[in-house]
Short mmCIF file of C-alpha atoms in Angstrom, two decimals:
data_model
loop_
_atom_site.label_atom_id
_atom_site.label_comp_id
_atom_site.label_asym_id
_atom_site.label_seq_id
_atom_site.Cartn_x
_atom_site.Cartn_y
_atom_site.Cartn_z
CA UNK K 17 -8.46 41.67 -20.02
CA UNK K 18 -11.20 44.43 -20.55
CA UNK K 19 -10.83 46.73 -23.42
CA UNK K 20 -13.93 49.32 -24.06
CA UNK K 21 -14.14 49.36 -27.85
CA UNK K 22 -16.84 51.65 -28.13
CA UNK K 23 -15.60 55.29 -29.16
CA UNK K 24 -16.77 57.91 -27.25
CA UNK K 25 -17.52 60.86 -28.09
CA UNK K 26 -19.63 58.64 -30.83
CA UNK K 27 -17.36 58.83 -33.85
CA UNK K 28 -14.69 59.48 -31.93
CA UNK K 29 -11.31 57.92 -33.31
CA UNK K 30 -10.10 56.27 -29.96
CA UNK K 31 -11.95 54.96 -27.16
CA UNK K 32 -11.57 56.77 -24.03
CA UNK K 33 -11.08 54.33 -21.83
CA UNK K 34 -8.79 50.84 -21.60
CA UNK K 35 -8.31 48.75 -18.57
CA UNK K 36 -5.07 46.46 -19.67
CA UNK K 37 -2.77 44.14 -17.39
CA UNK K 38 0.48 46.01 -16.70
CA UNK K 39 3.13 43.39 -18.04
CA UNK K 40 4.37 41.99 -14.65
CA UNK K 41 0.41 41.19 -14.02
CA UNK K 42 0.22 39.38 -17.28
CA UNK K 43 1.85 36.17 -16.09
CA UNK K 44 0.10 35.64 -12.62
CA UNK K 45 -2.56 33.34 -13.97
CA UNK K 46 0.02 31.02 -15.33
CA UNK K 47 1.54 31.39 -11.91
CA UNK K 48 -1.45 30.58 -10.56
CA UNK K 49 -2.01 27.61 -12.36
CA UNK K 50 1.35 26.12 -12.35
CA UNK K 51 0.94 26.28 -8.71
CA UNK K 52 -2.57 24.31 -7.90
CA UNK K 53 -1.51 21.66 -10.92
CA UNK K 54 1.76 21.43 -8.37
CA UNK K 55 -0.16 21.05 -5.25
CA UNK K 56 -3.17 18.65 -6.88
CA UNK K 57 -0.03 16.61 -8.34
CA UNK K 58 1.52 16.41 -4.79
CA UNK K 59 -2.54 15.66 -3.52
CA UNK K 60 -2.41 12.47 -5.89
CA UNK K 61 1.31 11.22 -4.85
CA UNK K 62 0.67 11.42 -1.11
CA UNK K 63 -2.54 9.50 -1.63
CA UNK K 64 -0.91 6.98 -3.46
CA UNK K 65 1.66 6.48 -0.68
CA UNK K 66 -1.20 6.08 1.42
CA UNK K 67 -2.53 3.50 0.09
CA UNK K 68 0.30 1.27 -0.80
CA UNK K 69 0.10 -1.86 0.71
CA UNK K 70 2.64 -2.49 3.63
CA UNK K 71 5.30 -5.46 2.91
CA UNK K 72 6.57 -7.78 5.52
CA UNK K 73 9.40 -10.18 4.94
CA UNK K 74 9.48 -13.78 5.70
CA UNK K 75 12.12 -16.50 5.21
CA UNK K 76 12.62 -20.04 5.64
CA UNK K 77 15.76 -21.75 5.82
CA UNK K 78 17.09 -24.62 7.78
CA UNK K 79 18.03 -22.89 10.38
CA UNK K 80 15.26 -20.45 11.21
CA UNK K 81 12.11 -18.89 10.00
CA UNK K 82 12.14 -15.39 9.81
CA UNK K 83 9.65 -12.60 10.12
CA UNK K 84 10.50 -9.19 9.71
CA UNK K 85 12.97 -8.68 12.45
CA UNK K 86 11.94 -11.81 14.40
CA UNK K 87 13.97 -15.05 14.24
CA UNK K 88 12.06 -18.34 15.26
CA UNK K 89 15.43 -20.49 15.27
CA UNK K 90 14.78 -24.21 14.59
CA UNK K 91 13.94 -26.38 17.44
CA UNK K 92 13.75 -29.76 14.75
CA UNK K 93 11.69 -31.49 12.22
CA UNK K 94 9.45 -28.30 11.19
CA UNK K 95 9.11 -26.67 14.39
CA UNK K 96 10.69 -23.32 14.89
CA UNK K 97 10.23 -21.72 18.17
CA UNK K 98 11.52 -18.73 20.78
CA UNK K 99 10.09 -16.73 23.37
CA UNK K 100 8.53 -14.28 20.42
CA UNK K 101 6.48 -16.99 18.85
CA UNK K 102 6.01 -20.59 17.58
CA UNK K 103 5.57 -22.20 14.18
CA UNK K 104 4.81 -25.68 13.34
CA UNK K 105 5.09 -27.13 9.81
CA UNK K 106 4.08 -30.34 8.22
CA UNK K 107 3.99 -31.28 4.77
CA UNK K 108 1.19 -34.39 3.69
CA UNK K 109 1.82 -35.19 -0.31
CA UNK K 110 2.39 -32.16 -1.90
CA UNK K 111 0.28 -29.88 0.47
CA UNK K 112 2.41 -27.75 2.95
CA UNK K 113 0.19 -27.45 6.57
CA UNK K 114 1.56 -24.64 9.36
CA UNK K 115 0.28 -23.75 12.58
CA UNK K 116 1.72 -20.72 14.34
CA UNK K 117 1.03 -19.18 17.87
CA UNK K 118 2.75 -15.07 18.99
CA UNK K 119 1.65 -12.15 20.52
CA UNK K 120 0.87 -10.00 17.75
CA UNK K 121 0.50 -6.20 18.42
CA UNK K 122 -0.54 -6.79 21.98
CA UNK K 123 -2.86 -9.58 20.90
CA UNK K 124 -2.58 -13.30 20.96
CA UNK K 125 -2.79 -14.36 17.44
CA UNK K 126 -3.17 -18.04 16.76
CA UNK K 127 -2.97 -19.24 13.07
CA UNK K 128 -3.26 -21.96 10.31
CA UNK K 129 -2.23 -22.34 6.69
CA UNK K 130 -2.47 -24.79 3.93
CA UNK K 131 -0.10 -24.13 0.75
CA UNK K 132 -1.89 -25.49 -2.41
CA UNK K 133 -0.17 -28.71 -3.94
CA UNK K 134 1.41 -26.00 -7.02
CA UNK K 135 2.41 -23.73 -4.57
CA UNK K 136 0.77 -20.66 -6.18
CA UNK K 137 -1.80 -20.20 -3.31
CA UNK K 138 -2.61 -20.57 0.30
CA UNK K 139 -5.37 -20.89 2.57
CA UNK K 140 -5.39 -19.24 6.19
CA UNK K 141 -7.26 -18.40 9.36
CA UNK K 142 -6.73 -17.20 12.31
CA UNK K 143 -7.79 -15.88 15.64
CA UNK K 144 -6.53 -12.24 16.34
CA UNK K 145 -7.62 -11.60 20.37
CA UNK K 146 -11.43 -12.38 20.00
CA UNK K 147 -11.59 -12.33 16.26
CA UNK K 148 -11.78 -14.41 13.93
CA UNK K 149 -10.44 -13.92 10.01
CA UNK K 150 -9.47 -16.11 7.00
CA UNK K 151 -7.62 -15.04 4.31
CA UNK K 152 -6.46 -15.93 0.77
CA UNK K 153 -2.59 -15.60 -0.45
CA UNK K 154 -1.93 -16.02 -4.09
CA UNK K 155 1.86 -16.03 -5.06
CA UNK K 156 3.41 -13.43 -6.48
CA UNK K 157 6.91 -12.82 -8.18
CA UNK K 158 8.00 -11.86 -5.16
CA UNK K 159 6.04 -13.84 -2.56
CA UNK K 160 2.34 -13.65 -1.48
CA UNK K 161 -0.14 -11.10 -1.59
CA UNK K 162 -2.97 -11.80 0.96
CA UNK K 163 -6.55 -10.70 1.06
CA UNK K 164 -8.11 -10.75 4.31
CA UNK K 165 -11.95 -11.33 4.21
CA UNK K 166 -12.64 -7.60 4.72
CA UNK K 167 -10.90 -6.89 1.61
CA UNK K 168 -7.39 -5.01 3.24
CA UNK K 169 -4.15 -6.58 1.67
CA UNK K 170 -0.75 -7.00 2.89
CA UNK K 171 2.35 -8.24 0.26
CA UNK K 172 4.60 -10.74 1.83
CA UNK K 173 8.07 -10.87 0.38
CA UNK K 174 9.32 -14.23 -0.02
CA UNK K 175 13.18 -13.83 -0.66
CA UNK K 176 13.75 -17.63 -0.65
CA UNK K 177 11.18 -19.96 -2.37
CA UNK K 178 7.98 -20.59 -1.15
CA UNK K 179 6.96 -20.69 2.84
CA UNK K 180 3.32 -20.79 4.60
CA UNK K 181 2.77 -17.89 6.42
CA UNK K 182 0.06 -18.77 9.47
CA UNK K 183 0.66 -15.06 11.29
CA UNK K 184 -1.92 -12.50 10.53
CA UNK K 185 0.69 -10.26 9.33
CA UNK K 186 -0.90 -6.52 8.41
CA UNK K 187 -3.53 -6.45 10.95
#
């Protein structure tokens, strides 16, 4: 808003000149603003999206071990197997050991974990096509969250106790 204040003639009662908003001009700044808060609030949200970590599901029963959509049905004494992958799992003591072999996202992905005695973490690697990467999963309330060596994370869901999870799952 510009207002000249200065009276002219010089001691002149009124000013001769005044430059005000018309009244349907005098909210278009708010406008303004109420629209780029909008669109940097939106900015923030889809970023956040972006960077939530992807969740796969995995279950164990005694009849099959699950992945996503996948179903390994049980062949017997820890090994589940079908034409979409293999796991095999073996339990020493308290420590939970599983090897698993599929073709993950084109690749052939060949893996091995070790479940801590307390079943709050596990220790995998594995070998994605020609690479190698290990990774650490600590448990969760709902199942693992793993942190591959180059610092990306994928959350496992665990509907039904604890399982080892020796498929590089998020790569």
């Amino acid at each position: 808003m510009y207002d000249q204040r200065l009276p002219l003639p010089l001691g002149g009662p009124d000013p001769t000149r005044s430059h005000r908003r018309p009244w349907y001009a005098e909210g278009r700044g708010r406008l303004r603003a109420a629209v780029l808060l909008l669109g940097v609030a939106a900015a923030v949200v889809g970023a956040m999206l972006g960077m939530r970590q992807p969740t796969v599901a995995v279950r164990m029963s005694v009849d099959s071990y699950d992945v996503g959509t996948v179903s390994l049905p049980v062949e017997g004494d820890g090994i589940y197997a079908s034409s979409a992958g293999a796991i095999v799992i073996s339990q020493t003591g308290q420590v939970v050991n599983a090897g698993g072999a599929t073709v993950y996202r084109g690749q052939t992905a060949i893996g091995a974990c070790s479940v801590a005695a307390d079943g709050k973490s596990e220790a995998c690697r594995f070998r994605l096509g020609g690479q190698s990467l290990t990774a650490e999963d600590v448990r969760t309330a709902t199942g693992w969250r793993r942190r591959y060596q180059d610092g990306s994370t994928v959350d496992i869901a665990l509907p039904a106790g604890t399982a080892p999870v020796p498929f590089p799952l998020g790569r």
